Coordinates of C-alpha atoms in Angstrom, one line a residue:
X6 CA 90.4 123.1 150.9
X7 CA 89.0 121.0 147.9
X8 CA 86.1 119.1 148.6
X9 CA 86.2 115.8 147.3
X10 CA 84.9 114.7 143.8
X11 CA 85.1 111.1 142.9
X12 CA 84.6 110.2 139.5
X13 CA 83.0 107.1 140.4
X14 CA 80.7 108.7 142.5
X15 CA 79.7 111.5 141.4
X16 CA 77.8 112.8 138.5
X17 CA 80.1 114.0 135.9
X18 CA 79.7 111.9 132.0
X19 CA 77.6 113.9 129.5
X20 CA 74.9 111.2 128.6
X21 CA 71.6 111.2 126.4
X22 CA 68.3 109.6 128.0
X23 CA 65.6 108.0 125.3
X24 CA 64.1 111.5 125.1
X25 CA 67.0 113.5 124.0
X26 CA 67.6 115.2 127.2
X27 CA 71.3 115.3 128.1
X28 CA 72.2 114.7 132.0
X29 CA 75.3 113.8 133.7
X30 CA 75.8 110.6 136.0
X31 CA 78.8 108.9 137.6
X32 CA 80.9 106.2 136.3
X33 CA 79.2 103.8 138.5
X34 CA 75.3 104.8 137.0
X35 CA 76.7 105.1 133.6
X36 CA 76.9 101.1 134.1
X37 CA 73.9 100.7 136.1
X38 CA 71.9 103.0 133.7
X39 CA 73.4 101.7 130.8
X40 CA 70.7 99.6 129.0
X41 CA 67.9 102.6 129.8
X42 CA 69.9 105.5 128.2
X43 CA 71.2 106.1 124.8
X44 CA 74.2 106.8 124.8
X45 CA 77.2 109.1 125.5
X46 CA 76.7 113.3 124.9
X47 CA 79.8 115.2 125.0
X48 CA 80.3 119.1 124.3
X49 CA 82.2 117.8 121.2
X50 CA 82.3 114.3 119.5
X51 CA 85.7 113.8 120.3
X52 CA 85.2 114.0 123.4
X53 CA 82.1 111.2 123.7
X54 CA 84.9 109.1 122.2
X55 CA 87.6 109.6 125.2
X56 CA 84.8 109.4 127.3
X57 CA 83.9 106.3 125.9
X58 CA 87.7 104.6 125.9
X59 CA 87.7 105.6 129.1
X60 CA 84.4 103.1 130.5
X61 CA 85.7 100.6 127.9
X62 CA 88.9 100.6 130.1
X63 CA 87.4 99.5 132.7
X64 CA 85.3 97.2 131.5
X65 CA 88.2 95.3 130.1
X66 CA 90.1 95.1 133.5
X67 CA 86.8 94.1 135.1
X68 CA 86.5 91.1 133.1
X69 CA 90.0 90.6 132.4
X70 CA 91.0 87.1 132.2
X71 CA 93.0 84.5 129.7
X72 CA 90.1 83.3 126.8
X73 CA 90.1 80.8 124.9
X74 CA 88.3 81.7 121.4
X75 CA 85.3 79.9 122.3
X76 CA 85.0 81.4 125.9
X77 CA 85.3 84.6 124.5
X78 CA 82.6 84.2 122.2
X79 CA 80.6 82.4 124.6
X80 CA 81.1 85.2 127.4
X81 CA 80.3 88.0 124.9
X82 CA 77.2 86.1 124.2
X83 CA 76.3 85.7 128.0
X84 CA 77.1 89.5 128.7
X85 CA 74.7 90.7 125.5
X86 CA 71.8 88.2 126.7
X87 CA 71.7 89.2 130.5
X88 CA 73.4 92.5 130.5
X89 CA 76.2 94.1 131.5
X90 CA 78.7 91.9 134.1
X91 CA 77.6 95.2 136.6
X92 CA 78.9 92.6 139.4
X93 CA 82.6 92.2 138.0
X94 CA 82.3 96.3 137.0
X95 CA 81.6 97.3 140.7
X96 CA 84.1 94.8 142.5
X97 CA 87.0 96.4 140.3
X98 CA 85.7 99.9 141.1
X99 CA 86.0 99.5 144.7
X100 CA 88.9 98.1 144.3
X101 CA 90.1 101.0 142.4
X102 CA 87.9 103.8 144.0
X103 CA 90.6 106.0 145.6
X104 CA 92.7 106.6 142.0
X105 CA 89.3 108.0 141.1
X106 CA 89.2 111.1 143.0
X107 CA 90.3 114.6 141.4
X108 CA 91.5 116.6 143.7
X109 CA 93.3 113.7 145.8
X110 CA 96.8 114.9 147.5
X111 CA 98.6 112.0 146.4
X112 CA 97.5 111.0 143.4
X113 CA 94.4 113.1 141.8
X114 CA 93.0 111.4 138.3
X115 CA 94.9 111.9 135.5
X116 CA 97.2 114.4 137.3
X117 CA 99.8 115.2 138.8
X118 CA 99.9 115.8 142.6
X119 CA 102.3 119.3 143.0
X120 CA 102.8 119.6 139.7
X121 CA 104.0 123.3 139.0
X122 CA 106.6 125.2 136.6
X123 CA 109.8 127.6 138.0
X124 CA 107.7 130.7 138.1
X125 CA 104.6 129.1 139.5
X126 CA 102.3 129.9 136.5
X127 CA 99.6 128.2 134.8
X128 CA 98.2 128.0 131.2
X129 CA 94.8 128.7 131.4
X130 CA 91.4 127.0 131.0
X131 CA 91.3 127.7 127.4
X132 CA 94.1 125.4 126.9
X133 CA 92.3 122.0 128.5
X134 CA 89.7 122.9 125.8
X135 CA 89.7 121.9 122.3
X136 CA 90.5 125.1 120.1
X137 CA 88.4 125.7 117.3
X138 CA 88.8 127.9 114.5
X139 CA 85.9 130.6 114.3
X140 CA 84.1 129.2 111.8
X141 CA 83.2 126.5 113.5
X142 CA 82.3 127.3 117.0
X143 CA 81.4 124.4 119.4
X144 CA 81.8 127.0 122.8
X145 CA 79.3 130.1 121.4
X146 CA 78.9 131.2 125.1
X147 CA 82.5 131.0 125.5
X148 CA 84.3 133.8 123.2
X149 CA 86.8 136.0 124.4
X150 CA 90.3 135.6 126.3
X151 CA 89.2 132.9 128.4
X152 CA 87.0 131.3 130.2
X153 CA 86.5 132.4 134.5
X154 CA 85.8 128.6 135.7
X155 CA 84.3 125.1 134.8
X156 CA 82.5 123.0 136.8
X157 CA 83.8 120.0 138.1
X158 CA 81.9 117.3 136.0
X159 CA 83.0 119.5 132.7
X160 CA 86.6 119.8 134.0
X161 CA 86.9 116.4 134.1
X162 CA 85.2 115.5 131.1
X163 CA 88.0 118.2 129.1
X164 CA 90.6 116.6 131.5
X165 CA 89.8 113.4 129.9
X166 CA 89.6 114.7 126.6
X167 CA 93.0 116.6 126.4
X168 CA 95.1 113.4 127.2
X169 CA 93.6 112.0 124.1
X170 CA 93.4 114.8 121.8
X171 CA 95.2 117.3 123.1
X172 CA 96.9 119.8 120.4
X173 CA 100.8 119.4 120.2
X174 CA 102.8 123.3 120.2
X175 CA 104.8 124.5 123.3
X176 CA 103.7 123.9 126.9
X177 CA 104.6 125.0 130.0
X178 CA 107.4 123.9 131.4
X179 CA 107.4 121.3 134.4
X180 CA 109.5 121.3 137.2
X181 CA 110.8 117.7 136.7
X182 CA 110.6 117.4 133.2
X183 CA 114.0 117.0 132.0
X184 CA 112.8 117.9 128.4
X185 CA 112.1 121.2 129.8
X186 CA 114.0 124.0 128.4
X187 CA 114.4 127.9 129.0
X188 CA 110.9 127.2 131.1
X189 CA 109.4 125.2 128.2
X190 CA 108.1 122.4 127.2
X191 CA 108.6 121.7 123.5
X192 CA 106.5 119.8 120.9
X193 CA 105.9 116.0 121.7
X194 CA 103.0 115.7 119.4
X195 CA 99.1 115.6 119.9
X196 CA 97.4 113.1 122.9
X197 CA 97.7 109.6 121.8
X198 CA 94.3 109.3 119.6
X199 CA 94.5 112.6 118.1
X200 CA 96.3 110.5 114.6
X201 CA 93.1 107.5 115.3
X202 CA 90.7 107.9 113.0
X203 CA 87.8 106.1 115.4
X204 CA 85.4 104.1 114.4
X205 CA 82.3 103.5 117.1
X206 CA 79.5 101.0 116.6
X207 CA 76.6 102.2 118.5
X208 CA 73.9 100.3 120.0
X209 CA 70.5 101.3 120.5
X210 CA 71.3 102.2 123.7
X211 CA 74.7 103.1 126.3
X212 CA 75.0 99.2 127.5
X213 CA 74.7 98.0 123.9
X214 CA 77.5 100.5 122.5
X215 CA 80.0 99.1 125.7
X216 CA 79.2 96.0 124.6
X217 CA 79.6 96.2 120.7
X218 CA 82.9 97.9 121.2
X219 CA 84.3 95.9 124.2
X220 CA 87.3 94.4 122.8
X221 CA 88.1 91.1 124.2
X222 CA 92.1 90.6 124.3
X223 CA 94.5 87.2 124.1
X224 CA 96.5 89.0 126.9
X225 CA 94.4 91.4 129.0
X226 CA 96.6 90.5 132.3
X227 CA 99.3 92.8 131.0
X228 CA 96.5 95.6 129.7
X229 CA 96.9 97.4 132.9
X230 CA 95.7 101.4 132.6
X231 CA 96.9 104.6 134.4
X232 CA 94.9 103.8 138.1
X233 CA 96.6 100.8 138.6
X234 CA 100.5 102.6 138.2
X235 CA 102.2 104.3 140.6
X236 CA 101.2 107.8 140.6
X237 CA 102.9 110.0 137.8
X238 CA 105.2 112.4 138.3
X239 CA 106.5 114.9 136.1
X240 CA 109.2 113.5 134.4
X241 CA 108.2 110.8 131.6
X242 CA 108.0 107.2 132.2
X243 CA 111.1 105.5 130.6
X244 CA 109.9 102.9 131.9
X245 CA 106.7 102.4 130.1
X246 CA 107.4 103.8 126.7
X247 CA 104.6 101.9 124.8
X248 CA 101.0 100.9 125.7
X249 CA 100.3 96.8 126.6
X250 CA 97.1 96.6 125.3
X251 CA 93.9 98.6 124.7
X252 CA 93.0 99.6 128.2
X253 CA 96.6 101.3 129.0
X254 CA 95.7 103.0 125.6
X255 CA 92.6 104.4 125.9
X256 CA 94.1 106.5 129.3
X257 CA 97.5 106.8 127.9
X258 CA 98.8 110.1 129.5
X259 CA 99.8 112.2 126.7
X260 CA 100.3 115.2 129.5
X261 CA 100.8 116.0 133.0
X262 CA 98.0 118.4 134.2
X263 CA 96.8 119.6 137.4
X264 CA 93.2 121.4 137.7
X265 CA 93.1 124.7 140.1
X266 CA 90.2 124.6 141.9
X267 CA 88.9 126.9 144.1
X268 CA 85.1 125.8 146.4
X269 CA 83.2 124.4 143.9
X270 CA 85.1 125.3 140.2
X271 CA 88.2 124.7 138.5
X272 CA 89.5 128.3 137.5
X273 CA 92.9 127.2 135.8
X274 CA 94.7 124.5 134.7
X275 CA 98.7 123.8 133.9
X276 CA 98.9 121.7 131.2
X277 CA 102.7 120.0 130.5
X278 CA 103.8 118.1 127.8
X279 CA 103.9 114.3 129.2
X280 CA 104.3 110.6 127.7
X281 CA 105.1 110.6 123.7
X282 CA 104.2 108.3 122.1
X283 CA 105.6 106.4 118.5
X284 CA 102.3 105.8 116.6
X285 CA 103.8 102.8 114.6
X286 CA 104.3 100.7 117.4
X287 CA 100.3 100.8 118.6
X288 CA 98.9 98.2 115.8
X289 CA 97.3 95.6 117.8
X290 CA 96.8 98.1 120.2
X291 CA 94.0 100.2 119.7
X292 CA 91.2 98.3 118.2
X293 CA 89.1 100.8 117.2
X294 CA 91.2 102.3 114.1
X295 CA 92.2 101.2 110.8
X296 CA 96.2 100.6 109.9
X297 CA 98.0 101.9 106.8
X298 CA 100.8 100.6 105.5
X299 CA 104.0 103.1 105.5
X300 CA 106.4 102.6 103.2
X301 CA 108.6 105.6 105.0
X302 CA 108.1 104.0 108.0
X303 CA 108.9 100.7 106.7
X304 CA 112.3 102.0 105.3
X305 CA 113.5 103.5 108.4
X306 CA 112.6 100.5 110.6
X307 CA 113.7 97.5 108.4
X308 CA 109.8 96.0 108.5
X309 CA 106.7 96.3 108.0
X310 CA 104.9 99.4 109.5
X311 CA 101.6 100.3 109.8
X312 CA 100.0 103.7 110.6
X313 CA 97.4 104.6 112.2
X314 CA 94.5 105.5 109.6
X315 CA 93.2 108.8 110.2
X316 CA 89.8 110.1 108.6
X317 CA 89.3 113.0 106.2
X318 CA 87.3 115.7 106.4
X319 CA 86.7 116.2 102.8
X320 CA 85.3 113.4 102.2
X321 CA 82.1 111.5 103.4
X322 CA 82.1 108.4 105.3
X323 CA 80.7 106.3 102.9
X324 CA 83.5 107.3 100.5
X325 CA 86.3 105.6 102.7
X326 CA 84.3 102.5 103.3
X327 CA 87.2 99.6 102.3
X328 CA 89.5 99.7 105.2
X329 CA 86.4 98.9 107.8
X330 CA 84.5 97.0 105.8
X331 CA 86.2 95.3 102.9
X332 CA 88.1 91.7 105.1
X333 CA 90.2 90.7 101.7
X334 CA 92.6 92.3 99.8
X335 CA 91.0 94.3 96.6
X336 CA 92.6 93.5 93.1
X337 CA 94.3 97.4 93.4
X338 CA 95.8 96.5 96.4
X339 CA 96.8 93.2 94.5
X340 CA 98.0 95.1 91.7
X341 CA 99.9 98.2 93.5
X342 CA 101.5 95.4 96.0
X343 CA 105.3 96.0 95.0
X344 CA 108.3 93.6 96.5
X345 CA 108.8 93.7 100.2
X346 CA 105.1 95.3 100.7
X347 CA 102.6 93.4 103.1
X348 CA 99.5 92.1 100.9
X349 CA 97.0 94.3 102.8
X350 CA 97.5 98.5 102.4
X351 CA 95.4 98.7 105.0
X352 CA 94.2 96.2 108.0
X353 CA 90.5 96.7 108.9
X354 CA 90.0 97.6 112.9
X355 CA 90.0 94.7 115.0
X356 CA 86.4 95.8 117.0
X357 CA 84.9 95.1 113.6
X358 CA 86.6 91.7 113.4
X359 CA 85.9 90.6 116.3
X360 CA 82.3 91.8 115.5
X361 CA 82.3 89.6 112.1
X362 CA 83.3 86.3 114.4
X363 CA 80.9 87.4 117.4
X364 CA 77.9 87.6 114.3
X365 CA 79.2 84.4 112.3
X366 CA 79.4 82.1 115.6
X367 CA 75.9 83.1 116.3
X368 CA 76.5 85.4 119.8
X369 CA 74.7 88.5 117.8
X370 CA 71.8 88.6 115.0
X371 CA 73.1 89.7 112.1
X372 CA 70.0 91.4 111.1
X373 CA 70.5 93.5 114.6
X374 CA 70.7 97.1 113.6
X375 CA 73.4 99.1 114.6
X376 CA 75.2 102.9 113.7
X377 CA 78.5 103.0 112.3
X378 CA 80.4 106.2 113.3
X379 CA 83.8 107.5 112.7
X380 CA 85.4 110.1 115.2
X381 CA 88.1 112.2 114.8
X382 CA 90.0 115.6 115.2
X383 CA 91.8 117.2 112.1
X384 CA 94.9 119.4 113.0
X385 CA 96.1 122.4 111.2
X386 CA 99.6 123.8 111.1
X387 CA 102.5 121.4 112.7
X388 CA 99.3 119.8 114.4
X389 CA 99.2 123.0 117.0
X390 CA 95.8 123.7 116.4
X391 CA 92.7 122.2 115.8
X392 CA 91.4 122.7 111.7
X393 CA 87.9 121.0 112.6
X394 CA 86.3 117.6 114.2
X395 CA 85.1 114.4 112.3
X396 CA 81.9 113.1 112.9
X397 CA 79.4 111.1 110.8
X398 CA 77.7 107.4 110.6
X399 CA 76.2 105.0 108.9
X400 CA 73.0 103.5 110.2
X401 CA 73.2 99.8 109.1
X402 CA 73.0 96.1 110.2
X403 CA 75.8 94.0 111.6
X404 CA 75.4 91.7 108.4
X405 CA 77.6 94.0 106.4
X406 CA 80.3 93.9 108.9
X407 CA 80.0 90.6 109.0
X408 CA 79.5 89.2 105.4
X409 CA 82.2 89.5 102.9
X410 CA 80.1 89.7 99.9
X411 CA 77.9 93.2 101.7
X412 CA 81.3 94.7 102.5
X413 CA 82.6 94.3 99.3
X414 CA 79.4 95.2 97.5
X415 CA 78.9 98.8 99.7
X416 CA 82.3 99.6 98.6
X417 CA 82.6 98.5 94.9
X418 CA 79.3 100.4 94.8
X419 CA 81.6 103.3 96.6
X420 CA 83.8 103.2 94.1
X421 CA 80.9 103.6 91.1
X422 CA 80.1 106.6 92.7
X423 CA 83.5 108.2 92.9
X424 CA 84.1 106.6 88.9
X425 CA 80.7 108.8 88.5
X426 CA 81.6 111.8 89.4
X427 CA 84.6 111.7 87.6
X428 CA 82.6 111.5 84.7
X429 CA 80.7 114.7 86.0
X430 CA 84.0 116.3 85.7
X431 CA 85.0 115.6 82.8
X432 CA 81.4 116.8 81.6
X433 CA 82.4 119.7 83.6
X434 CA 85.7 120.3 81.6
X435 CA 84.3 119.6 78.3
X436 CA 82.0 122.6 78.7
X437 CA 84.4 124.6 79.9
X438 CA 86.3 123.9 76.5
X439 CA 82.8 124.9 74.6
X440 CA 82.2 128.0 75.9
X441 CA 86.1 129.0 76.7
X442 CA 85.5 129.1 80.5
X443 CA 89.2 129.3 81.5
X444 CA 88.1 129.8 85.2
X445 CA 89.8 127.8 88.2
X446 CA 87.9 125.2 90.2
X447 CA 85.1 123.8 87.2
X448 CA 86.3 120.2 88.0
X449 CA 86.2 120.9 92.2
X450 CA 82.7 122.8 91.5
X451 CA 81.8 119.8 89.7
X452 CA 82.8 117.1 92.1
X453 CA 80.9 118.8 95.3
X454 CA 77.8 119.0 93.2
X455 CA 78.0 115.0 92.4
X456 CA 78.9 113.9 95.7
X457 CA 76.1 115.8 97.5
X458 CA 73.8 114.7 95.5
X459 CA 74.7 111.3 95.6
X460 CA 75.3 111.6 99.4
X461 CA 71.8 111.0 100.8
X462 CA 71.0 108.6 98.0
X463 CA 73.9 106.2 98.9
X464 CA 73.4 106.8 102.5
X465 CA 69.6 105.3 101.7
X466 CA 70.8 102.7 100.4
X467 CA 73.6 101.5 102.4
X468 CA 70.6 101.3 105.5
X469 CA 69.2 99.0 103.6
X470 CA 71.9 96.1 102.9
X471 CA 70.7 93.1 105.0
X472 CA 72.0 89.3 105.1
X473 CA 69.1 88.9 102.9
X474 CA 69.7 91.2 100.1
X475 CA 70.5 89.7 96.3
X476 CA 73.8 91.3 95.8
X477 CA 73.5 91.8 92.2
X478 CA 69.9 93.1 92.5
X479 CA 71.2 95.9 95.0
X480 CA 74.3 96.4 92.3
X481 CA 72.2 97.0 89.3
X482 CA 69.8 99.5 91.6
X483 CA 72.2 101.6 93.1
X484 CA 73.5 101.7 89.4
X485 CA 70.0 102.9 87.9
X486 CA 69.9 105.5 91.1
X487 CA 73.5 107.2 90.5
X488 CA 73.1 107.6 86.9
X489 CA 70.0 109.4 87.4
X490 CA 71.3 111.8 89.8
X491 CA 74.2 112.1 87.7
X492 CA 72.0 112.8 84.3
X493 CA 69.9 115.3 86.6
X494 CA 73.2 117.2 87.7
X495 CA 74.6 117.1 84.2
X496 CA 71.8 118.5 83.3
X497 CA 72.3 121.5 85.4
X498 CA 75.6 121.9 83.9
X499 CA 74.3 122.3 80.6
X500 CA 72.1 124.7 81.4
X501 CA 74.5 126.2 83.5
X502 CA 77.1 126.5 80.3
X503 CA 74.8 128.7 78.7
X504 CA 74.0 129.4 74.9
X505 CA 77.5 129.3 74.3
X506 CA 78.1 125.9 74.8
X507 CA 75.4 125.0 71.9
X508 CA 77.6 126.6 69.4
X509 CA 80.9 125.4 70.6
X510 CA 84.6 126.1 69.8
X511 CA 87.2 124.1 67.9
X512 CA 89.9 122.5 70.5
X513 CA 92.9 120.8 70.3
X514 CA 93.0 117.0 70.3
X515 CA 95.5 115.8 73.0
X516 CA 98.4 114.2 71.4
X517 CA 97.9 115.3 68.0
X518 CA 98.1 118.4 65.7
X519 CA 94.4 118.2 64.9
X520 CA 91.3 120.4 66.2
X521 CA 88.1 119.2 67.0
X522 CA 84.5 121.0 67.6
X523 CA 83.5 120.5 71.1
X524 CA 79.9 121.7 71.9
X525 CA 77.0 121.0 74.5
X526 CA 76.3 118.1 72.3
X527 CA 79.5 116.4 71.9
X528 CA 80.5 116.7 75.9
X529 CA 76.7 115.4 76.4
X530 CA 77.3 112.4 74.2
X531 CA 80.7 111.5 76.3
X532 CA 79.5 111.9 79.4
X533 CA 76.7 109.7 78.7
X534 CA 79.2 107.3 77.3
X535 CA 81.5 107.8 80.6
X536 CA 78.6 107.1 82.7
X537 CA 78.1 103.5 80.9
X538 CA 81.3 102.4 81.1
X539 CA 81.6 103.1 85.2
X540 CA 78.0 101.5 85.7
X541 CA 76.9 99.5 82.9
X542 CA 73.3 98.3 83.0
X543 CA 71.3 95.6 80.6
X544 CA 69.2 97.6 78.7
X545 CA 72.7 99.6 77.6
X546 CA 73.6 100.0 74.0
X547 CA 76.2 97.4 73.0
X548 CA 78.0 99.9 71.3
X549 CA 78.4 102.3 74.0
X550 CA 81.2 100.2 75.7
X551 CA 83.5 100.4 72.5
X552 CA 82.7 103.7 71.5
X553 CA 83.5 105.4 75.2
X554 CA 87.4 103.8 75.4
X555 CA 87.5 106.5 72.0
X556 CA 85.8 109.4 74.0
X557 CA 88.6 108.8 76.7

């Protein structure tokens, strides 16, 4: 017999106290202890993030109730002055308490009572867990063919986890399903957030983070989430093919799984394929994600589709700063927009709108400082595996959400960074040419070297954008910064080319029958001219602007 383990009760969410010690508490002192601990501490950051849908669910339906603009601004305000509404929090959880349990007969948490396949097999803990290449190991106590047992608290914390970001692949086959075939479940695609590139604004503590990314909805009556449905079964719901709202969402149940316990551990899990989901029909949705327009998504459907925006591993946050924080179209969208296309290749997350107003109408200080963070999982081949997690953040003040002219300023300063580096490599290339380096990868090399060495320079500077900073001042400075990172890594190059580069070799000129010398001088010269043109400064020479359209 299972003893009983209610969620709401008992101690199970990973979070971080003031001094960096990680404990677990229940749903109900995650709210109670919100505003004296700092936040959420998962084994992985994907999973703070489905931890942290999962207490913004409820928060919604707690307060859910029709708004008017004004009493939505006016509530948020209220709530951020006194505290969390802990009140409204605990009436809906005791209202709810019974979908909460784990192991219930009837209708365990995010399960499925009886679920099993024809030959009464399961799938393994290893599968409820995120699978990481070797490279990057998150579980180092945990190698080998599988794990023996969980603990309750981290069962349901991975339980919680895989219907968000769950790998897609073959699963075992539930009785029920009528997908099933042969005994298997086939390929539905991963949990519903595992396309979501996340973005998080984090308080400076647990109640602040609830707050800042408690999305207030025009319609939250209909936002109802998986504890207030009939129990699931194993077949999927026809019924209920798309989310209604943010709260339904955030517990979406991308699988039907049933934990094997046995006294006090979960030894094995099944894991079954269970409600797919169309990503293009979840703008307006989830909040917490930037949209992409799809032009192949827009063919098939016969109008305009946006994507989910997911984030890149290769690149750094700050390098994919316009979709969160630039709120008007940029004159490249302008100029790319072809006939039919929306104006916008890209709509910002609706958190950080709703932030902007919240700031604007006076409920928050815009000089209050906040962490920007974006979460995400990166799949490998046909999304059956897990290539790596996303994690990083910007430590800034809710003026640049807020303010047009920051946003627009952190990412046109973005973009004089990337313009930069591609400067670097083209100082990169021209040595190459000097010394004969045929080798693969000098422009890559090149680029990695920039952008890390600009990367804790921008990052400095970013923290520093406030309502009060001159905008053209803070242009010109992190122009004079840049360029003398660049110079120094150029630098490096050179001497990095060798000897050889000083004497040079005779190239070809592209697009014309003539050969030209190109030594450590010459490429010097047009990188220095490169680096003018992409962040011109005052005290440039006048000539340098004409002269570089030559050095192209």
């Amino acid at each position: 017999m299972t003893s009983a383990f209610n969620l709401i009760d008992e101690p199970w969410i990973a979070v971080r106290r003031p001094d960096n010690v990680v404990i677990e508490v229940s749903i109900h002192d995650a709210f109670h202890q919100a505003s004296s601990l700092r936040g959420l501490a998962g084994e992985i950051p994907t999973q703070e993030a489905a931890v942290l849908r999962l207490l913004l669910a409820i928060a919604i339906r707690a307060t859910a109730e029709y708004r008017s603009d004004d009493e939505k601004v006016d509530d948020w305000a209220q709530w951020w002055e006194s505290g969390l509404p802990l009140q409204q929090i605990d009436d809906y959880l005791g209202r709810c308490h019974d979908r909460f349990n784990l192991f219930d007969d009837k209708a365990p948490f995010m399960q499925v009572a009886g679920l099993h396949t024809s030959k009464g097999g399961y799938s393994g803990l290893i599968k409820i867990i995120s699978e990481v290449p070797p490279n990057d190991k998150f579980f180092t106590t945990r190698d080998g063919p599988g794990i023996a047992s969980l603990s309750y608290a981290e069962a349901a914390r991975w339980l919680v986890h895989a219907q968000a970001f769950d790998i897609s692949g073959i699963k075992s086959g539930a009785v029920g399903d009528p997908r099933v075939n042969g005994g298997k479940g086939y390929p539905i695609g991963t949990g519903i957030s595992g396309p979501m590139g996340i973005v998080v604004i984090e308080g400076t503590s647990l109640a602040e983070t609830i707050l800042l990314n408690l999305f207030l909805e025009d319609d939250p009556q209909t936002d109802v989430p998986v504890w207030e449905r009939p129990p699931q079964t194993a077949a999927p719901d026809a019924e209920h093919p798309v989310p209604t709202g943010c709260a339904d969402l955030f517990t979406w149940q991308s699988r039907r799984v049933r934990l094997i316990a046995e006294a006090d551990h979960v030894v094995d899990v099944l894991l079954c394929n269970g409600d797919k989901v169309e990503w293009k029909y979840l703008l307006h949705k989830d909040p917490s994600t930037a949209w992409r327009f799809s032009a192949p998504q827009t063919k098939a459907a016969g109008e305009i589709v946006y994507m989910p925006r997911s984030h890149d591993s290769s690149r750094a946050m700050w390098r994919g700063l316009e979709p969160l924080l630039a709120r008007e179209p940029s004159p490249e969208d302008r100029r790319r927009k072809k006939a039919g296309e929306p104006d916008r290749a890209w709509l910002r997350p609706e958190i950080l709108e709703q932030l902007a107003i919240l700031t604007s109408d006076g409920a928050l200080p815009d000089d209050h400082l906040i962490r920007m963070r974006t979460i995400g999982m990166e799949y490998g081949s046909q999304s059956a595996v897990v290539s790596t997690t996303i994690d990083d953040s910007l430590p800034t003040s809710l003026a640049v959400i807020a303010n047009e002219q920051l946003g627009r300023l952190a990412v046109d300063c973005a973009h004089t960074a990337e313009s930069l580096v591609f400067a670097l490599q083209n100082l990169a290339s021209d040595l190459a040419a000097a010394t004969g380096d045929e080798s693969e990868g000098v422009r890559p090399r090149a680029a990695e070297a920039g952008f890390s060495a600009l990367d804790p320079a921008y990052r400095e500077w970013f923290s520093r954008l406030t309502s009060t900073t001159d905008v053209d001042a803070a242009t010109l400075a992190w122009r004079r910064t840049a360029r003398r990172i660049m110079c120094e890594v150029g630098l490096q190059l050179c001497r990095d080319a060798g000897s050889a580069a000083l004497t040079g070799r005779m190239v070809p000129v592209p697009n014309t029958e003539r050969h030209d010398l190109m030594d450590l001088a010459r490429a010097w010269q047009r990188f220095l001219s490169r680096m003018r043109a992409s962040a011109p400064l005052p005290d440039d020479p006048q000539r340098d602007t004409k002269s570089s359209s030559k050095e192209q």
